[in-house]
């Protein structure tokens, strides 16, 4: 398929999802603009746009010469409460679409949200009494809780009705991929933790719940998410629909945990009946990481720029096994697959090659 006449605007192009998406679009022959507050120039052929999504004047100026046919929204801003998350993150979407509306160039808008659509916002994440039946399906109704994902969706629905573009919503489950400074980054967090364990002689201790340790799970490689985003935005039968997206295989953490430890050459420790949050484990390791980074001449000395233990604890601490049903996109022809163990080990190899872990 020839995409040379398509112009993409990737919002959040420095993140795990956005950077992998930008690379996928460029590979497929698109003209790609990457919008962010702090542009990343590491992707060849990506046209960086610096703008503040909360400042419409900044947006208007930055996008004055840009008329995208496709908009991919892959970013969000974390706030102290869900009400504030709703106010800020709905404004991010609304402001951008309002600025683009007069151009009348946009044909499709894709929004990346996630599993919190089914499990609730951070304040009430996966609490007893509100747990959905799994595998989670796109047909599940919204929870009776404030949720900034719902607010972002509603902004897109309103703008679509006003401006006439089509849309797609994408709900990944624990995105695994390469990025630095990302708020939700399990793969890199585990790589940093394993590297600390190796350097200090500590065991690679399972931090999560018994349900996650014993239950069936799946995750989403950022590259397969990118492929689904492009597919949905260019496939007529996929327009105006929401899609779950995961790698296509399933696993149990009690199987994968030891294999991840083996890759680093360290000893793992199985679940012992106690939840031991990784955030507590890494809390006192900032100086340890700085020492490791200096010893091995690594690129990043700040532990907080690489590890997001709080989010990894949310994922691995869920009180239920979670997997995503992907029937909706499969029925419409999306057939890509990614091996999960290779998602992790491939990321580890890249982090090592980029001198982010020893």
Tab-separated table of C-alpha atoms in Angstrom:
chain	number	residue	atom	x	y	z
A	1	UNK	CA	0.000	0.000	0.000
A	2	UNK	CA	1.322	3.439	-0.945
A	3	UNK	CA	1.361	5.838	2.017
A	4	UNK	CA	3.531	8.532	0.421
A	5	UNK	CA	0.662	11.055	0.394
A	6	UNK	CA	-0.062	10.553	4.088
A	7	UNK	CA	1.304	12.936	6.697
A	8	UNK	CA	1.316	11.729	10.293
A	9	UNK	CA	1.507	13.801	13.448
A	10	UNK	CA	2.709	11.621	16.321
A	11	UNK	CA	1.892	13.327	19.618
A	12	UNK	CA	4.337	12.156	22.283
A	13	UNK	CA	7.040	11.103	19.825
A	14	UNK	CA	9.721	10.691	22.519
A	15	UNK	CA	7.816	8.033	24.484
A	16	UNK	CA	7.819	4.247	24.160
A	17	UNK	CA	4.712	4.147	21.981
A	18	UNK	CA	5.313	7.351	20.041
A	19	UNK	CA	8.934	6.677	19.102
A	20	UNK	CA	8.217	3.138	17.918
A	21	UNK	CA	5.188	4.373	15.991
A	22	UNK	CA	7.191	7.137	14.312
A	23	UNK	CA	9.793	4.588	13.222
A	24	UNK	CA	7.102	2.260	11.834
A	25	UNK	CA	5.424	5.053	9.866
A	26	UNK	CA	8.737	6.248	8.416
A	27	UNK	CA	9.599	2.672	7.405
A	28	UNK	CA	6.270	2.489	5.559
A	29	UNK	CA	7.003	5.680	3.623
A	30	UNK	CA	4.986	8.292	5.526
A	31	UNK	CA	5.948	11.885	6.133
A	32	UNK	CA	6.110	12.008	9.935
A	33	UNK	CA	6.080	14.915	12.369
A	34	UNK	CA	6.797	14.212	16.022
A	35	UNK	CA	5.291	16.624	18.543
A	36	UNK	CA	6.687	16.846	22.065
A	37	UNK	CA	7.779	19.382	24.666
A	38	UNK	CA	11.370	18.188	24.360
A	39	UNK	CA	11.942	16.852	20.829
A	40	UNK	CA	14.038	13.757	20.270
A	41	UNK	CA	16.352	13.901	17.271
A	42	UNK	CA	17.395	10.232	17.434
A	43	UNK	CA	15.000	9.036	14.719
A	44	UNK	CA	16.237	9.770	11.183
A	45	UNK	CA	13.632	11.457	8.936
A	46	UNK	CA	11.400	12.400	11.883
A	47	UNK	CA	10.446	16.073	11.664
A	48	UNK	CA	10.430	17.348	15.227
A	49	UNK	CA	7.835	19.839	16.436
A	50	UNK	CA	8.300	21.495	19.824
A	51	UNK	CA	5.060	22.631	21.453
A	52	UNK	CA	3.112	22.701	24.710
A	53	UNK	CA	-0.265	20.972	24.353
A	54	UNK	CA	-1.686	23.097	27.168
A	55	UNK	CA	-0.849	26.309	25.296
A	56	UNK	CA	-2.993	26.734	22.165
A	57	UNK	CA	-0.925	29.693	20.994
A	58	UNK	CA	2.212	27.554	21.193
A	59	UNK	CA	0.437	24.795	19.294
A	60	UNK	CA	-0.872	27.111	16.584
A	61	UNK	CA	2.573	28.565	15.983
A	62	UNK	CA	4.337	25.188	15.983
A	63	UNK	CA	1.821	23.598	13.587
A	64	UNK	CA	1.369	26.600	11.302
A	65	UNK	CA	3.035	24.855	8.334
A	66	UNK	CA	1.860	21.325	9.190
A	67	UNK	CA	-1.378	19.795	7.871
A	68	UNK	CA	-1.486	16.165	9.000
A	69	UNK	CA	-3.817	13.614	7.452
A	70	UNK	CA	-3.447	11.284	10.456
A	71	UNK	CA	-3.010	12.158	14.129
A	72	UNK	CA	-1.721	9.607	16.641
A	73	UNK	CA	-2.138	10.618	20.278
A	74	UNK	CA	0.264	8.620	22.472
A	75	UNK	CA	0.959	10.878	25.455
A	76	UNK	CA	-0.509	11.942	28.798
A	77	UNK	CA	0.460	13.944	31.870
A	78	UNK	CA	0.382	12.462	35.362
A	79	UNK	CA	-1.324	14.528	38.084
A	80	UNK	CA	-2.026	14.075	41.780
A	81	UNK	CA	-5.722	13.145	41.465
A	82	UNK	CA	-7.885	11.552	38.808
A	83	UNK	CA	-10.042	14.670	38.616
A	84	UNK	CA	-6.924	16.633	37.734
A	85	UNK	CA	-5.869	13.897	35.307
A	86	UNK	CA	-9.217	14.324	33.578
A	87	UNK	CA	-8.971	18.105	33.409
A	88	UNK	CA	-5.436	18.173	32.061
A	89	UNK	CA	-5.439	15.152	29.759
A	90	UNK	CA	-8.755	15.962	28.114
A	91	UNK	CA	-7.401	19.469	27.454
A	92	UNK	CA	-4.333	18.001	25.721
A	93	UNK	CA	-6.560	16.242	23.183
A	94	UNK	CA	-9.096	19.058	22.855
A	95	UNK	CA	-6.500	21.782	22.331
A	96	UNK	CA	-4.691	19.893	19.592
A	97	UNK	CA	-7.840	18.995	17.658
A	98	UNK	CA	-9.186	22.532	18.002
A	99	UNK	CA	-5.968	23.956	16.550
A	100	UNK	CA	-6.004	21.465	13.653
A	101	UNK	CA	-9.724	21.859	12.878
A	102	UNK	CA	-9.447	24.939	10.578
A	103	UNK	CA	-6.921	23.120	8.374
A	104	UNK	CA	-9.547	20.477	7.455
A	105	UNK	CA	-6.705	18.068	6.675
A	106	UNK	CA	-7.261	15.387	9.322
A	107	UNK	CA	-8.758	12.133	8.052
A	108	UNK	CA	-8.178	9.904	11.095
A	109	UNK	CA	-7.296	10.281	14.782
A	110	UNK	CA	-5.957	7.356	16.826
A	111	UNK	CA	-5.779	7.439	20.625
A	112	UNK	CA	-3.683	5.115	22.778
A	113	UNK	CA	-5.127	4.434	26.240
A	114	UNK	CA	-4.730	1.128	28.076
A	115	UNK	CA	-5.850	-1.436	30.597
A	116	UNK	CA	-7.044	1.187	33.078
A	117	UNK	CA	-10.077	1.452	30.807
A	118	UNK	CA	-11.149	-1.881	32.356
A	119	UNK	CA	-9.411	-1.840	35.756
A	120	UNK	CA	-9.988	1.764	36.811
A	121	UNK	CA	-7.791	4.836	37.372
A	122	UNK	CA	-4.657	4.869	39.510
A	123	UNK	CA	-6.625	5.840	42.647
A	124	UNK	CA	-8.899	2.789	42.393
A	125	UNK	CA	-6.784	0.502	40.233
A	126	UNK	CA	-7.918	-3.133	40.195
A	127	UNK	CA	-9.776	-2.896	43.499
A	128	UNK	CA	-11.926	-5.750	44.749
A	129	UNK	CA	-15.578	-5.386	43.812
A	130	UNK	CA	-14.823	-3.687	40.495
A	131	UNK	CA	-12.735	-6.368	38.796
A	132	UNK	CA	-13.855	-7.259	35.276
A	133	UNK	CA	-14.284	-10.732	33.911
A	134	UNK	CA	-11.148	-11.699	32.000
A	135	UNK	CA	-10.057	-11.820	29.241
A	136	UNK	CA	-11.114	-8.178	28.983
A	137	UNK	CA	-13.105	-7.352	25.854
A	138	UNK	CA	-13.781	-4.075	24.115
A	139	UNK	CA	-17.521	-4.522	24.683
A	140	UNK	CA	-17.120	-4.172	28.456
A	141	UNK	CA	-18.966	-1.072	29.673
A	142	UNK	CA	-17.153	1.850	31.245
A	143	UNK	CA	-16.664	1.644	34.990
A	144	UNK	CA	-18.741	4.053	37.128
A	145	UNK	CA	-15.552	5.881	38.102
A	146	UNK	CA	-13.834	9.059	36.914
A	147	UNK	CA	-11.225	8.039	34.347
A	148	UNK	CA	-9.147	10.312	32.129
A	149	UNK	CA	-9.146	7.688	29.364
A	150	UNK	CA	-12.919	8.120	29.053
A	151	UNK	CA	-12.524	11.897	28.960
A	152	UNK	CA	-9.922	11.669	26.188
A	153	UNK	CA	-12.168	9.361	24.185
A	154	UNK	CA	-15.082	11.767	24.552
A	155	UNK	CA	-12.992	14.661	23.228
A	156	UNK	CA	-12.203	12.639	20.118
A	157	UNK	CA	-15.833	11.612	19.614
A	158	UNK	CA	-16.935	15.266	19.822
A	159	UNK	CA	-14.247	16.504	17.445
A	160	UNK	CA	-14.983	13.651	15.026
A	161	UNK	CA	-18.659	14.638	14.896
A	162	UNK	CA	-17.635	18.266	14.311
A	163	UNK	CA	-14.809	17.767	11.800
A	164	UNK	CA	-15.747	14.528	10.041
A	165	UNK	CA	-12.619	12.450	10.645
A	166	UNK	CA	-12.667	8.765	11.594
A	167	UNK	CA	-11.063	7.470	14.800
A	168	UNK	CA	-9.675	4.390	16.520
A	169	UNK	CA	-8.939	3.673	20.191
A	170	UNK	CA	-6.102	1.321	21.138
A	171	UNK	CA	-5.833	-0.367	24.536
A	172	UNK	CA	-2.450	-2.009	25.107
A	173	UNK	CA	-1.593	-4.085	28.158
A	174	UNK	CA	1.789	-3.219	29.760
A	175	UNK	CA	3.830	-1.708	26.917
A	176	UNK	CA	7.341	-3.118	26.542
A	177	UNK	CA	9.765	-1.077	24.454
A	178	UNK	CA	12.679	1.309	24.310
A	179	UNK	CA	12.486	4.863	25.691
A	180	UNK	CA	14.294	6.968	28.286
A	181	UNK	CA	12.459	9.161	30.784
A	182	UNK	CA	9.125	7.385	30.337
A	183	UNK	CA	6.608	7.296	33.194
A	184	UNK	CA	5.453	3.726	32.541
A	185	UNK	CA	8.323	1.489	31.543
A	186	UNK	CA	8.295	-2.027	32.974
A	187	UNK	CA	10.911	-3.517	30.653
A	188	UNK	CA	13.584	-0.937	31.441
A	189	UNK	CA	12.629	-0.925	35.128
A	190	UNK	CA	13.220	-4.683	35.367
A	191	UNK	CA	16.469	-4.358	33.416
A	192	UNK	CA	17.755	-1.736	35.856
A	193	UNK	CA	16.628	-3.818	38.843
A	194	UNK	CA	18.334	-6.928	37.452
A	195	UNK	CA	21.520	-4.944	36.790
A	196	UNK	CA	21.536	-3.701	40.394
A	197	UNK	CA	20.982	-7.261	41.639
A	198	UNK	CA	23.911	-8.502	39.560
A	199	UNK	CA	26.255	-5.761	40.761
A	200	UNK	CA	25.303	-6.077	44.445
A	201	UNK	CA	24.821	-9.852	44.627
A	202	UNK	CA	21.138	-9.527	45.522
A	203	UNK	CA	18.482	-11.933	44.351
A	204	UNK	CA	15.978	-10.961	41.655
A	205	UNK	CA	12.918	-10.983	43.948
A	206	UNK	CA	9.370	-11.220	42.620
A	207	UNK	CA	7.635	-8.014	43.831
A	208	UNK	CA	4.019	-8.665	42.923
A	209	UNK	CA	0.822	-10.515	43.835
A	210	UNK	CA	0.109	-14.258	43.921
A	211	UNK	CA	-2.536	-13.788	41.228
A	212	UNK	CA	-0.004	-12.293	38.844
A	213	UNK	CA	2.681	-14.822	39.767
A	214	UNK	CA	0.439	-17.840	39.178
A	215	UNK	CA	-2.058	-16.482	36.669
A	216	UNK	CA	-2.018	-16.205	32.898
A	217	UNK	CA	-0.891	-12.839	31.529
A	218	UNK	CA	0.100	-11.047	28.339
A	219	UNK	CA	1.886	-7.809	27.448
A	220	UNK	CA	2.163	-5.461	24.459
A	221	UNK	CA	5.378	-4.869	22.552
A	222	UNK	CA	5.533	-1.234	21.430
A	223	UNK	CA	6.311	-2.416	17.897
A	224	UNK	CA	3.142	-4.495	17.559
A	225	UNK	CA	1.131	-1.594	18.984
A	226	UNK	CA	2.656	0.599	16.265
A	227	UNK	CA	1.639	-1.869	13.593
A	228	UNK	CA	-1.947	-1.969	14.869
A	229	UNK	CA	-2.122	1.827	14.976
A	230	UNK	CA	-1.101	2.084	11.325
A	231	UNK	CA	-3.369	-0.805	10.317
A	232	UNK	CA	-6.474	0.642	12.005
A	233	UNK	CA	-5.903	4.103	10.571
A	234	UNK	CA	-5.623	2.795	7.011
A	235	UNK	CA	-8.183	-0.046	6.986
A	236	UNK	CA	-11.727	1.021	6.205
A	237	UNK	CA	-13.418	-1.743	8.217
A	238	UNK	CA	-11.369	-0.816	11.309
A	239	UNK	CA	-12.481	2.815	11.450
A	240	UNK	CA	-14.500	4.123	14.424
A	241	UNK	CA	-13.716	1.142	16.645
A	242	UNK	CA	-11.802	0.370	19.837
A	243	UNK	CA	-9.210	-2.408	19.890
A	244	UNK	CA	-7.307	-4.301	22.531
A	245	UNK	CA	-3.732	-4.999	21.545
A	246	UNK	CA	-1.281	-7.537	23.004
A	247	UNK	CA	1.526	-9.665	21.611
A	248	UNK	CA	-0.653	-12.656	20.808
A	249	UNK	CA	0.900	-15.141	23.224
A	250	UNK	CA	0.261	-15.751	26.924
A	251	UNK	CA	2.583	-16.695	29.776
A	252	UNK	CA	2.822	-17.034	33.549
A	253	UNK	CA	5.215	-14.779	35.427
A	254	UNK	CA	6.433	-17.721	37.515
A	255	UNK	CA	7.820	-19.110	34.228
A	256	UNK	CA	9.117	-15.833	32.733
A	257	UNK	CA	10.688	-14.401	35.911
A	258	UNK	CA	13.456	-17.013	36.068
A	259	UNK	CA	14.132	-16.686	32.345
A	260	UNK	CA	14.633	-12.938	32.704
A	261	UNK	CA	17.010	-13.549	35.616
A	262	UNK	CA	18.906	-16.139	33.562
A	263	UNK	CA	19.469	-13.576	30.791
A	264	UNK	CA	21.319	-11.384	33.298
A	265	UNK	CA	23.099	-14.325	34.915
A	266	UNK	CA	21.556	-13.726	38.340
A	267	UNK	CA	19.582	-15.800	40.828
A	268	UNK	CA	15.829	-15.279	40.949
A	269	UNK	CA	13.611	-15.692	43.988
A	270	UNK	CA	10.093	-17.057	43.575
A	271	UNK	CA	7.006	-15.627	45.230
A	272	UNK	CA	7.119	-16.467	48.939
A	273	UNK	CA	3.595	-15.409	49.884
A	274	UNK	CA	4.491	-11.769	50.585
A	275	UNK	CA	4.043	-8.834	48.232
A	276	UNK	CA	7.362	-6.954	48.204
A	277	UNK	CA	6.931	-3.793	46.111
A	278	UNK	CA	9.777	-2.944	43.795
A	279	UNK	CA	9.442	0.742	44.668
A	280	UNK	CA	10.513	-0.110	48.222
A	281	UNK	CA	13.342	-2.260	46.880
A	282	UNK	CA	14.733	0.491	44.645
A	283	UNK	CA	14.062	3.429	46.965
A	284	UNK	CA	17.546	3.405	48.412
A	285	UNK	CA	19.376	2.507	45.199
A	286	UNK	CA	19.799	5.922	43.580
A	287	UNK	CA	23.402	6.219	44.711
A	288	UNK	CA	23.990	2.552	43.914
A	289	UNK	CA	22.851	3.154	40.335
A	290	UNK	CA	24.957	6.288	40.045
A	291	UNK	CA	27.992	4.259	41.095
A	292	UNK	CA	27.140	1.518	38.577
A	293	UNK	CA	26.643	4.076	35.811
A	294	UNK	CA	30.008	5.708	36.521
A	295	UNK	CA	31.795	2.343	36.797
A	296	UNK	CA	30.532	1.127	33.416
A	297	UNK	CA	30.447	4.542	31.726
A	298	UNK	CA	26.683	4.385	31.159
A	299	UNK	CA	24.668	7.117	29.472
A	300	UNK	CA	22.205	7.759	32.303
A	301	UNK	CA	23.227	8.174	35.945
A	302	UNK	CA	19.720	8.993	37.223
A	303	UNK	CA	17.723	5.965	38.358
A	304	UNK	CA	14.491	7.957	38.100
A	305	UNK	CA	15.076	8.595	34.381
A	306	UNK	CA	15.113	4.870	33.689
A	307	UNK	CA	13.016	3.074	36.298
A	308	UNK	CA	9.321	3.597	37.022
A	309	UNK	CA	8.938	1.141	39.884
A	310	UNK	CA	5.593	2.596	41.011
A	311	UNK	CA	3.995	1.604	37.708
A	312	UNK	CA	5.656	-1.798	37.550
A	313	UNK	CA	4.249	-2.434	41.045
A	314	UNK	CA	0.769	-1.559	39.789
A	315	UNK	CA	1.070	-4.030	36.927
A	316	UNK	CA	2.663	-6.888	38.863
A	317	UNK	CA	0.525	-6.302	41.952
A	318	UNK	CA	-2.886	-6.742	40.314
A	319	UNK	CA	-5.206	-8.951	42.398
A	320	UNK	CA	-6.321	-10.952	39.343
A	321	UNK	CA	-4.845	-12.539	36.274
A	322	UNK	CA	-5.319	-10.274	33.262
A	323	UNK	CA	-5.224	-10.908	29.548
A	324	UNK	CA	-6.780	-9.145	26.576
A	325	UNK	CA	-9.146	-10.658	24.045
A	326	UNK	CA	-8.079	-9.550	20.554
A	327	UNK	CA	-10.966	-10.986	18.548
A	328	UNK	CA	-12.115	-7.582	17.276
A	329	UNK	CA	-8.945	-6.810	15.324
A	330	UNK	CA	-8.279	-10.457	14.403
A	331	UNK	CA	-11.697	-10.730	12.742
A	332	UNK	CA	-10.891	-7.662	10.654
A	333	UNK	CA	-7.539	-8.990	9.474
A	334	UNK	CA	-4.888	-7.784	11.934
A	335	UNK	CA	-2.646	-10.838	12.327
A	336	UNK	CA	0.723	-9.602	13.633
A	337	UNK	CA	2.358	-11.553	16.470
A	338	UNK	CA	5.284	-10.926	18.805
A	339	UNK	CA	6.980	-13.420	21.138
A	340	UNK	CA	6.914	-11.946	24.663
A	341	UNK	CA	10.197	-13.345	25.957
A	342	UNK	CA	11.871	-11.841	22.885
A	343	UNK	CA	10.173	-8.495	23.621
A	344	UNK	CA	12.044	-8.378	26.923
A	345	UNK	CA	15.370	-9.818	25.785
A	346	UNK	CA	15.391	-7.687	22.638
A	347	UNK	CA	14.867	-4.609	24.791
A	348	UNK	CA	17.631	-5.693	27.180
A	349	UNK	CA	20.021	-6.097	24.244
A	350	UNK	CA	19.185	-2.610	22.956
A	351	UNK	CA	19.591	-1.063	26.415
A	352	UNK	CA	23.002	-2.700	26.665
A	353	UNK	CA	23.996	-1.612	23.152
A	354	UNK	CA	22.949	1.971	23.975
A	355	UNK	CA	25.005	1.804	27.207
A	356	UNK	CA	21.974	2.322	29.442
A	357	UNK	CA	22.613	-0.879	31.401
A	358	UNK	CA	25.991	-2.618	31.920
